[in-house]
Amino acid sequence: MEIKVIAGDITKVKADAIIVNFFTGRRKLDGDIAALDKALDGAISQLVRQGEIKGKLNEVTVVHSLGKLPADRVVVAGLGKKAELSPNKVRGAVAETCRALRPKGVTSVATIAQGAGINGLSPEAAAQAVAEGVLLGLYSFRKHITSQKEKPGEIKQLTIVGSDRVKPRLEKGARKGEILAEAANLARDMVNEPANYMTPTRLAETATKLARNHGLEISVLEREQMAELGMGAMLGVAQGSRQPPKFIVLHYKGSRTKEPGVALIGKGITFDSGGISIKPAEKMEDMKGDMAGGAAVMAAITAIARLKPKINVVAIIPATENLPDGNALKPGDILTAMGGKTIEIISTDAEGRLVLADALDYAKKLGVKYIVDAATLTGACIIALGKVCTGAFTNRQALVDKVIAAGNEAGELIWQMPMYDEYKEQNKSDVADIKNVGGRGAGAITAAQFLAEFAGDTPWVHLDIAGTSLSDKEKAHLVKGATGVPARTLVNLVLALAKR
Ligand code: BES
Ligand code: MN
Ligand code: ZN
């Protein structure tokens, strides 16, 4: 997909479709839509009068121009109430509109930066939302489908039209939107890939390629090196699989100082069968996506490398399968994590917190200032919050406030969960320092409290993305399958941290 920004008059633009926006409750057309309406001999204003165009959010009306304009169609996209306009609404409406146009054979679209100037929406933010909407909304994963039939059409070109004056700002926003959406789509590709393709080795190879292309430093620790570092928790999970585990570390150096900066840790379980505490068969295929946190941090650091903020970032992805081999970890076993803490295994299906324990110890040893981890950690988080928002857990309110703000900016919703000390009791073990399951109540919180023991005093936020990493429907900028959450949030966060 090519995204370009031009200065000019929308009524002169040649494209298969021109997209314009319309708000609810508006009767009179003004500006660009009025100019288009005039060229179309009042077709748009007639549809408004007749009530076909209401401006409801995500409403799409196609008007054919029948040679009256250089463009073949004018598409009126509803944006809802003007007073409630946000980048997220623009992102979603553009996505829905482009998806509606795709099967009609439309290959090129043009639009004015929708909503710029309204509700304080800057031209940058508007162009960014348009670029993200197109790229995220049109994403598909067809790599393993050999039939060409039923292939949806393809929109190959998007032109954003503005005035000479705002063109540089539109360009800046469009480029940022492109980088963010490409990061999310990269994460989606990794998550959608089945586990027989996306093994820990393949995940490490992907990281190596990305590092080469974006000038990142990389080290991939093998089993022997993990053993030398004492990563008993990670290796405990890995011992049930034939696939060699990989501990992937990517460094972005944006600051001239030596300080290690921010660690982004992502759970990298390339398939979670539950291990000996095996999962029920229903929906187990979704567990190919148990590396969504790892994919998101990997994608985020490549976007960061493209945007070049002045801050150092390290992405850490402990990658392994969780399978029930003859050598597998067993309930009752006791493991020793890198920092020396002992862990009693109650369920081998609570493997995420085990690999994250060693990753947190590793990040602390690097001396990072902040840690944010993303993990498809608990089914309990889906019970608590559904698929609407990610759960956030922290030992530092000021940091989680920034993470939530970064999520709002991305349209990736986040809700903070309580971390009262009282919950810690549930993780107490009779035979080790801690146990890996804290009983039935508050499962997402006790999992986070387990991680908190390993985060120690380092300001840390844990994002439980079990509910938000996969979508079961096409909606706004989301399509069925992987969402790429929270890649864009993490990029926004790092940009915000670099600004201070
Ligand atoms: N990967 C799962 C969590 C999960 C479940 C993610 C459903 C997405 C959809 C995690 O490793 C897990 O199995 N957690 C257990 C923990 C339990 C044994 C304490 C769970 O949530 O059931
Ligand atoms: Mn599990
Ligand atoms: Zn898991």
XYZ file of N, CA, C and O in Angstrom, residues 93-261:
676
model
N -13.559 4.538 11.292
C -14.437 4.849 10.156
C -13.695 4.643 8.831
O -14.263 4.116 7.872
N -12.435 5.057 8.791
C -11.643 4.865 7.571
C -11.481 3.367 7.286
O -11.614 2.918 6.143
N -11.253 2.599 8.336
C -11.098 1.150 8.176
C -12.377 0.520 7.628
O -12.352 -0.239 6.657
N -13.523 0.868 8.239
C -14.808 0.299 7.802
C -15.102 0.708 6.351
O -15.577 -0.095 5.548
N -14.818 1.962 6.033
C -15.103 2.461 4.686
C -14.257 1.728 3.647
O -14.765 1.267 2.622
N -12.968 1.609 3.913
C -12.090 0.942 2.937
C -12.456 -0.531 2.789
O -12.409 -1.075 1.685
N -12.848 -1.171 3.894
C -13.263 -2.576 3.786
C -14.520 -2.706 2.939
O -14.678 -3.653 2.185
N -15.428 -1.719 3.059
C -16.659 -1.761 2.258
C -16.346 -1.548 0.772
O -17.053 -2.054 -0.095
N -15.310 -0.782 0.470
C -14.980 -0.476 -0.929
C -14.184 -1.590 -1.597
O -14.209 -1.743 -2.812
N -13.469 -2.354 -0.822
C -12.560 -3.375 -1.365
C -13.238 -4.346 -2.324
O -12.747 -4.539 -3.433
N -14.391 -4.945 -1.947
C -15.008 -5.893 -2.874
C -15.608 -5.236 -4.120
O -15.973 -5.928 -5.061
N -15.700 -3.917 -4.145
C -16.253 -3.225 -5.314
C -15.200 -2.996 -6.388
O -15.469 -2.326 -7.387
N -14.008 -3.501 -6.160
C -12.962 -3.335 -7.158
C -12.226 -2.008 -7.069
O -11.459 -1.650 -7.958
N -12.456 -1.280 -5.999
C -11.746 -0.007 -5.805
C -10.278 -0.295 -5.470
O -9.993 -1.087 -4.580
N -9.360 0.305 -6.214
C -7.943 0.069 -5.913
C -7.218 1.331 -5.448
O -6.133 1.260 -4.910
N -7.824 2.497 -5.689
C -7.183 3.726 -5.206
C -8.222 4.612 -4.535
O -9.333 4.769 -5.033
N -7.874 5.158 -3.377
C -8.780 6.063 -2.678
C -8.058 7.360 -2.345
O -6.835 7.388 -2.191
N -8.837 8.433 -2.266
C -8.283 9.720 -1.852
C -9.180 10.285 -0.777
O -10.384 9.993 -0.740
N -8.607 11.044 0.132
C -9.419 11.655 1.178
C -8.766 12.938 1.646
O -7.558 13.127 1.486
N -9.581 13.821 2.191
C -9.015 14.967 2.878
C -8.747 14.495 4.287
O -9.421 13.580 4.761
N -7.771 15.066 4.976
C -7.461 14.611 6.324
C -8.694 14.821 7.180
O -9.003 15.923 7.598
N -9.408 13.738 7.406
C -10.730 13.808 8.020
C -10.708 14.441 9.391
O -9.999 14.005 10.268
N -11.495 15.453 9.542
C -11.708 16.028 10.858
C -10.612 16.940 11.370
O -10.703 17.421 12.499
N -9.557 17.175 10.580
C -8.479 18.030 11.090
C -9.060 19.365 11.529
O -9.874 19.960 10.837
N -8.667 19.831 12.708
C -9.140 21.112 13.206
C -10.349 20.971 14.120
O -10.621 21.847 14.935
N -11.091 19.866 14.010
C -12.267 19.671 14.850
C -11.839 19.051 16.178
O -10.996 18.148 16.191
N -12.414 19.518 17.274
C -12.113 18.949 18.590
C -10.624 18.983 18.908
O -10.111 18.096 19.576
N -9.927 19.942 18.378
C -8.497 20.048 18.633
C -7.666 18.995 17.927
O -6.500 18.776 18.265
N -8.276 18.312 16.959
C -7.537 17.282 16.221
C -6.555 17.974 15.263
O -6.965 18.695 14.367
N -5.271 17.743 15.486
C -4.260 18.394 14.648
C -4.199 17.713 13.288
O -4.618 16.558 13.144
N -3.699 18.408 12.274
C -3.529 17.760 10.967
C -2.663 16.501 11.070
O -2.961 15.493 10.419
N -1.627 16.553 11.927
C -0.777 15.360 12.112
C -1.611 14.182 12.604
O -1.537 13.082 12.057
N -2.380 14.437 13.671
C -3.159 13.355 14.279
C -4.206 12.826 13.302
O -4.456 11.614 13.249
N -4.811 13.728 12.526
C -5.834 13.298 11.572
C -5.217 12.413 10.490
O -5.731 11.334 10.185
N -4.093 12.856 9.921
C -3.451 12.070 8.868
C -2.941 10.738 9.410
O -3.026 9.707 8.745
N -2.435 10.772 10.641
C -1.964 9.534 11.266
C -3.110 8.542 11.417
O -2.967 7.352 11.098
N -4.261 9.036 11.879
C -5.415 8.156 12.085
C -5.911 7.591 10.752
O -6.306 6.422 10.669
N -5.881 8.400 9.703
C -6.316 7.926 8.381
C -5.364 6.813 7.899
O -5.806 5.741 7.466
N -4.068 7.058 8.010
C -3.088 6.062 7.559
C -3.237 4.764 8.356
O -3.250 3.666 7.792
N -3.384 4.902 9.668
C -3.535 3.706 10.502
C -4.825 2.961 10.165
O -4.850 1.737 10.086
N -5.907 3.716 9.954
C -7.193 3.099 9.651
C -7.138 2.255 8.392
O -7.629 1.123 8.358
N -6.519 2.802 7.364
C -6.418 2.071 6.097
C -5.564 0.811 6.273
O -5.967 -0.296 5.897
N -4.387 0.983 6.855
C -3.446 -0.144 6.932
C -3.915 -1.225 7.905
O -3.756 -2.417 7.646
N -4.510 -0.807 9.023
C -4.961 -1.800 10.004
C -6.248 -2.466 9.549
O -6.431 -3.669 9.696
N -7.150 -1.664 8.976
C -8.466 -2.176 8.595
C -8.424 -3.116 7.410
O -9.269 -3.996 7.276
N -7.450 -2.929 6.541
C -7.363 -3.777 5.340
C -6.432 -4.963 5.531
O -6.194 -5.728 4.599
N -5.915 -5.124 6.740
C -4.992 -6.237 6.989
C -5.691 -7.574 6.774
O -6.854 -7.754 7.142
N -4.988 -8.504 6.153
C -5.490 -9.880 6.098
C -4.307 -10.836 6.155
O -3.175 -10.462 5.836
N -4.578 -12.036 6.607
C -3.530 -13.051 6.720
C -3.931 -14.225 5.835
O -4.730 -15.058 6.223
N -3.428 -14.255 4.609
C -3.863 -15.267 3.644
C -2.707 -16.139 3.188
O -2.808 -16.873 2.198
N -1.610 -16.053 3.934
C -0.368 -16.715 3.552
C -0.544 -18.214 3.267
O 0.108 -18.766 2.390
N -1.417 -18.854 4.031
C -1.538 -20.309 3.896
C -2.769 -20.716 3.085
O -3.131 -21.890 3.073
N -3.431 -19.759 2.425
C -4.584 -20.083 1.583
C -4.104 -20.145 0.140
O -3.614 -19.150 -0.402
N -4.187 -21.324 -0.470
C -3.627 -21.465 -1.813
C -4.624 -21.055 -2.895
O -4.228 -20.654 -3.975
N -5.933 -21.123 -2.586
C -6.932 -20.776 -3.594
C -6.983 -19.266 -3.811
O -6.978 -18.483 -2.864
N -7.049 -18.846 -5.081
C -7.134 -17.418 -5.389
C -8.586 -16.948 -5.378
O -8.860 -15.757 -5.425
N -9.514 -17.908 -5.354
C -10.933 -17.572 -5.338
C -11.277 -16.870 -4.036
O -10.619 -17.037 -3.015
N -12.327 -16.101 -4.054
C -12.794 -15.385 -2.866
C -11.770 -14.409 -2.335
O -11.869 -13.929 -1.218
N -10.744 -14.154 -3.113
C -9.760 -13.181 -2.656
C -10.410 -11.804 -2.678
O -10.973 -11.407 -3.689
N -10.383 -11.096 -1.545
C -10.977 -9.764 -1.593
C -10.126 -8.875 -2.496
O -8.964 -9.171 -2.709
N -10.718 -7.805 -3.035
C -9.924 -6.890 -3.851
C -8.812 -6.271 -3.029
O -8.670 -6.551 -1.849
N -8.038 -5.425 -3.665
C -6.934 -4.829 -2.927
C -6.884 -3.330 -3.203
O -6.906 -2.920 -4.368
N -6.855 -2.538 -2.158
C -6.667 -1.099 -2.323
C -5.168 -0.842 -2.254
O -4.517 -1.187 -1.277
N -4.639 -0.311 -3.353
C -3.178 -0.209 -3.459
C -2.661 1.188 -3.154
O -1.474 1.365 -2.917
N -3.559 2.180 -3.216
C -3.075 3.542 -3.064
C -4.034 4.422 -2.269
O -5.242 4.390 -2.488
N -3.469 5.174 -1.335
C -4.250 6.153 -0.582
C -3.593 7.519 -0.761
O -2.393 7.669 -0.547
N -4.394 8.499 -1.171
C -3.878 9.861 -1.297
C -4.573 10.738 -0.276
O -5.808 10.771 -0.216
N -3.797 11.407 0.555
C -4.363 12.356 1.512
C -4.166 13.750 0.924
O -3.052 14.129 0.570
N -5.295 14.460 0.795
C -5.249 15.764 0.134
C -5.403 16.878 1.164
O -6.255 16.793 2.042
N -4.546 17.880 1.069
C -4.646 19.018 1.985
C -4.214 20.293 1.297
O -3.980 20.291 0.085
N -4.106 21.363 2.064
C -3.641 22.631 1.498
C -2.115 22.644 1.519
O -1.485 21.842 2.215
N -1.521 23.556 0.761
C -0.071 23.721 0.765
C 0.465 23.916 2.183
O 1.498 23.390 2.553
N -0.312 24.691 2.942
C 0.127 25.091 4.279
C 0.260 23.885 5.228
O 1.210 23.772 5.978
N -0.716 22.963 5.197
C -0.673 21.851 6.166
C 0.007 20.598 5.618
O 0.212 19.637 6.352
N 0.376 20.630 4.339
C 0.941 19.419 3.731
C 2.107 18.797 4.526
O 2.094 17.587 4.767
N 3.081 19.599 4.986
C 4.176 18.978 5.746
C 3.692 18.298 7.016
O 4.202 17.236 7.407
N 2.681 18.907 7.650
C 2.169 18.313 8.901
C 1.394 17.027 8.597
O 1.456 16.053 9.349
N 0.664 17.026 7.500
C -0.056 15.805 7.102
C 0.937 14.699 6.783
O 0.744 13.533 7.138
N 2.027 15.083 6.120
C 3.033 14.095 5.744
C 3.655 13.450 6.988
O 3.845 12.244 7.040
N 3.941 14.301 7.966
C 4.552 13.827 9.203
C 3.621 12.814 9.892
O 4.045 11.737 10.320
N 2.344 13.185 9.977
C 1.370 12.307 10.620
C 1.176 11.012 9.854
O 1.101 9.934 10.446
N 1.098 11.114 8.531
C 0.888 9.918 7.704
C 2.057 8.950 7.860
O 1.866 7.734 7.957
N 3.263 9.498 7.933
C 4.431 8.622 8.056
C 4.446 7.931 9.417
O 4.734 6.749 9.535
N 4.090 8.667 10.455
C 4.044 8.060 11.787
C 2.956 6.982 11.833
O 3.161 5.893 12.382
N 1.807 7.282 11.232
C 0.726 6.305 11.191
C 1.139 5.035 10.466
O 0.808 3.926 10.882
N 1.879 5.243 9.393
C 2.373 4.109 8.620
C 3.296 3.220 9.475
O 3.161 2.003 9.495
N 4.197 3.863 10.180
C 5.155 3.116 11.006
C 4.430 2.351 12.116
O 4.706 1.176 12.369
N 3.473 3.015 12.754
C 2.741 2.362 13.843
C 1.883 1.211 13.327
O 1.858 0.124 13.911
N 1.185 1.439 12.223
C 0.312 0.390 11.692
C 1.143 -0.784 11.173
O 0.762 -1.947 11.342
N 2.258 -0.479 10.553
C 3.109 -1.578 10.069
C 3.646 -2.402 11.233
O 3.786 -3.624 11.115
N 3.917 -1.740 12.354
C 4.363 -2.482 13.543
C 3.249 -3.411 14.029
O 3.478 -4.597 14.301
N 2.034 -2.875 14.117
C 0.909 -3.698 14.577
C 0.684 -4.874 13.619
O 0.435 -6.003 14.048
N 0.788 -4.609 12.316
C 0.560 -5.672 11.340
C 1.680 -6.725 11.366
O 1.430 -7.904 11.120
N 2.889 -6.285 11.674
C 3.997 -7.232 11.840
C 3.717 -8.154 13.024
O 3.869 -9.383 12.944
N 3.258 -7.558 14.125
C 2.912 -8.367 15.299
C 1.762 -9.315 14.958
O 1.779 -10.496 15.329
N 0.767 -8.817 14.209
C -0.365 -9.662 13.807
C 0.112 -10.858 12.989
O -0.340 -11.992 13.196
N 1.006 -10.611 12.050
C 1.537 -11.710 11.228
C 2.170 -12.797 12.099
O 1.953 -13.984 11.877
N 2.962 -12.361 13.068
C 3.645 -13.342 13.923
C 2.651 -14.144 14.748
O 2.804 -15.341 14.950
N 1.605 -13.456 15.251
C 0.617 -14.111 16.111
C -0.280 -15.054 15.297
O -0.617 -16.156 15.739
N -0.650 -14.625 14.093
C -1.524 -15.455 13.261
C -0.820 -16.700 12.735
O -1.461 -17.698 12.398
N 0.494 -16.623 12.631
C 1.275 -17.754 12.116
C 1.081 -18.961 13.046
O 1.181 -18.836 14.257
N 0.772 -20.131 12.484
C 0.592 -21.299 13.353
C 1.902 -21.714 14.041
O 2.980 -21.354 13.609
N 1.736 -22.486 15.103
C 2.881 -22.814 15.951
C 3.888 -23.734 15.258
O 5.055 -23.779 15.652
N 3.447 -24.484 14.226
C 4.447 -25.304 13.526
C 5.346 -24.451 12.633
O 6.426 -24.875 12.247
N 4.899 -23.252 12.303
C 5.754 -22.299 11.576
C 6.481 -21.379 12.555
O 7.673 -21.153 12.431
N 5.733 -20.803 13.488
C 6.323 -19.836 14.420
C 6.799 -20.552 15.682
O 6.205 -20.471 16.739
N 7.917 -21.286 15.520
C 8.562 -21.944 16.661
C 9.452 -20.907 17.361
O 9.704 -19.834 16.801
N 9.990 -21.223 18.543
C 10.934 -20.284 19.172
C 12.116 -19.967 18.247
O 12.561 -18.812 18.180
N 12.582 -20.967 17.504
C 13.703 -20.742 16.576
C 13.306 -19.741 15.500
O 14.056 -18.822 15.172
N 12.100 -19.905 14.935
C 11.613 -18.992 13.899
C 11.402 -17.583 14.458
O 11.697 -16.590 13.794
N 10.945 -17.510 15.690
C 10.748 -16.208 16.333
C 12.111 -15.501 16.458
O 12.234 -14.301 16.183
N 13.130 -16.275 16.834
C 14.486 -15.709 16.975
C 15.036 -15.304 15.608
O 15.701 -14.266 15.483
N 14.751 -16.103 14.580
C 15.198 -15.741 13.219
C 14.523 -14.454 12.747
O 15.157 -13.596 12.134
N 13.222 -14.340 13.042
C 12.490 -13.120 12.694
C 13.126 -11.921 13.390
O 13.346 -10.872 12.774
N 13.445 -12.094 14.661
C 14.074 -10.999 15.427
C 15.423 -10.623 14.816
O 15.764 -9.439 14.720
N 16.182 -11.627 14.400
C 17.511 -11.378 13.820
C 17.386 -10.572 12.532
O 18.140 -9.624 12.301
N 16.410 -10.948 11.703
C 16.189 -10.213 10.442
C 15.772 -8.771 10.727
O 16.276 -7.830 10.110
N 14.853 -8.603 11.664
C 14.389 -7.250 12.006
C 15.545 -6.414 12.533
O 15.685 -5.242 12.200
N 16.393 -7.032 13.356
C 17.543 -6.320 13.928
C 18.465 -5.845 12.807
O 18.923 -4.700 12.797
N 18.701 -6.711 11.852
C 19.575 -6.357 10.734
C 18.970 -5.195 9.933
O 19.637 -4.225 9.625
N 17.686 -5.296 9.640
C 17.028 -4.267 8.822
C 16.888 -2.918 9.521
O 16.765 -1.897 8.864
N 16.861 -2.924 10.846
C 16.594 -1.674 11.556
C 17.753 -1.215 12.434
O 17.601 -0.316 13.256
N 18.901 -1.864 12.285
C 20.079 -1.435 13.032
C 19.968 -1.646 14.532
O 20.431 -0.825 15.316
N 19.315 -2.743 14.951
C 19.230 -3.050 16.377
C 20.318 -4.057 16.735
O 20.713 -4.879 15.905
N 20.789 -3.977 17.990
C 21.707 -5.015 18.471
C 20.862 -6.200 18.921
O 19.796 -6.015 19.508
N 21.344 -7.403 18.680
C 20.554 -8.556 19.119
C 21.443 -9.605 19.766
O 22.587 -9.804 19.346
N 20.944 -10.244 20.803
C 21.561 -11.486 21.250
C 20.449 -12.484 21.521
O 19.382 -12.127 22.015
N 20.706 -13.717 21.104
C 19.760 -14.797 21.341
C 20.455 -15.815 22.233
O 21.441 -16.428 21.829
N 19.963 -15.935 23.464
C 20.574 -16.892 24.387
C 20.015 -18.288 24.123
O 18.811 -18.468 23.993
N 20.938 -19.254 24.038
C 20.551 -20.657 23.844
C 20.390 -21.312 25.220
O 20.759 -20.744 26.243
N 19.899 -22.549 25.213
C 19.645 -23.278 26.459
C 20.852 -23.249 27.408
O 20.716 -22.996 28.611
N 22.062 -23.487 26.838
C 23.271 -23.556 27.671
C 23.523 -22.223 28.386
O 23.866 -22.196 29.570
N 23.355 -21.124 27.623
C 23.594 -19.810 28.230
C 22.546 -19.479 29.282
O 22.849 -18.866 30.302
N 21.309 -19.918 29.004
C 20.254 -19.695 30.005
C 20.595 -20.464 31.285
O 20.411 -19.967 32.398
N 21.128 -21.674 31.104
C 21.498 -22.494 32.262
C 22.620 -21.811 33.042
O 22.593 -21.753 34.282
N 23.600 -21.262 32.312
C 24.707 -20.560 32.984
C 24.202 -19.384 33.813
O 24.747 -19.083 34.871
N 23.189 -18.709 33.295
C 22.626 -17.555 34.016
C 21.670 -17.991 35.127
O 21.168 -17.164 35.882
N 21.380 -19.281 35.190
C 20.501 -19.789 36.248
C 19.026 -19.571 35.994
O 18.226 -19.462 36.929
N 18.631 -19.518 34.715
C 17.218 -19.285 34.397
C 16.400 -20.569 34.537
O 15.891 -21.129 33.568
N 16.269 -21.018 35.786
C 15.613 -22.300 36.030
C 14.127 -22.297 35.731
O 13.550 -23.339 35.390
N 13.490 -21.150 35.850
C 12.037 -21.088 35.626
C 11.738 -21.230 34.137
O 10.898 -22.042 33.721
N 12.444 -20.455 33.340
C 12.311 -20.528 31.878
C 12.637 -21.947 31.381
O 11.897 -22.532 30.582
N 13.746 -22.503 31.874
C 14.161 -23.828 31.395
C 13.209 -24.916 31.879
O 13.036 -25.933 31.202
N 12.585 -24.700 33.014
C 11.598 -25.647 33.513
C 10.443 -25.775 32.532
O 9.978 -26.876 32.218
N 9.972 -24.655 32.022
C 8.874 -24.683 31.042
C 9.366 -25.354 29.755
O 8.672 -26.189 29.171
N 10.580 -25.008 29.344
C 11.091 -25.483 28.049
C 11.384 -26.976 28.029
O 11.436 -27.575 26.951
N 11.569 -27.582 29.191
C 12.043 -28.981 29.208
C 11.005 -29.973 28.693
O 11.335 -31.108 28.393
N 9.753 -29.537 28.529
C 8.725 -30.433 28.018
C 8.573 -30.391 26.510
O 7.661 -31.000 25.955
N 9.449 -29.662 25.830
C 9.300 -29.491 24.378
C 10.551 -29.938 23.635
O 11.656 -29.853 24.149
N 10.366 -30.428 22.392
C 11.512 -30.795 21.548
C 12.144 -29.576 20.906
O 13.259 -29.630 20.415
N 11.382 -28.490 20.831
C 11.906 -27.274 20.207
C 12.840 -26.564 21.175
O 12.469 -26.318 22.326
N 14.039 -26.203 20.725
C 14.944 -25.490 21.635
C 14.393 -24.109 22.013
O 13.881 -23.400 21.153
N 14.480 -23.745 23.303
C 14.014 -22.415 23.713
C 14.999 -21.339 23.271
O 16.178 -21.622 23.062
N 14.506 -20.123 23.131
C 15.366 -18.989 22.760
C 15.020 -17.830 23.686
O 13.838 -17.531 23.879
N 16.039 -17.185 24.208
C 15.830 -15.995 25.030
C 16.345 -14.819 24.206
O 17.544 -14.644 24.032
N 15.393 -14.061 23.639
C 15.727 -13.061 22.627
C 15.857 -11.673 23.269
O 14.958 -11.241 24.001
N 16.973 -11.004 22.995
C 17.193 -9.658 23.552
C 17.575 -8.700 22.430
O 18.553 -8.917 21.715
N 16.780 -7.656 22.246
C 17.036 -6.651 21.195
C 17.310 -5.302 21.867
O 16.579 -4.905 22.781
N 18.352 -4.615 21.412
C 18.679 -3.307 21.987
C 18.507 -2.208 20.963
O 19.049 -2.302 19.864
N 17.786 -1.164 21.358
C 17.747 0.069 20.561
C 18.497 1.138 21.353
O 18.191 1.372 22.528
N 19.484 1.753 20.722
C 20.267 2.782 21.424
C 19.950 4.136 20.816
O 20.469 4.496 19.762
N 19.085 4.893 21.471
C 18.693 6.199 20.956
C 19.297 7.330 21.764
O 19.245 8.478 21.364
N 19.839 6.969 22.931
C 20.416 7.987 23.802
C 21.922 7.768 23.859
O 22.390 6.635 23.846
N 22.666 8.887 23.910
C 24.119 8.735 23.959
C 24.589 8.302 25.346
O 25.709 7.854 25.503
N 23.726 8.431 26.337
C 24.119 8.010 27.679
C 24.170 6.485 27.738
O 23.601 5.802 26.895
N 24.840 5.992 28.769
C 24.977 4.536 28.924
C 23.751 3.910 29.593
O 23.647 2.704 29.689
N 22.841 4.759 30.106
C 21.750 4.196 30.913
C 20.887 3.244 30.085
O 20.588 3.501 28.917
N 20.516 2.104 30.694
C 19.816 1.070 29.932
C 18.384 1.433 29.540
O 17.819 0.810 28.661
N 17.793 2.432 30.179
C 16.486 2.924 29.733
C 15.320 2.024 30.088
O 15.172 1.587 31.224
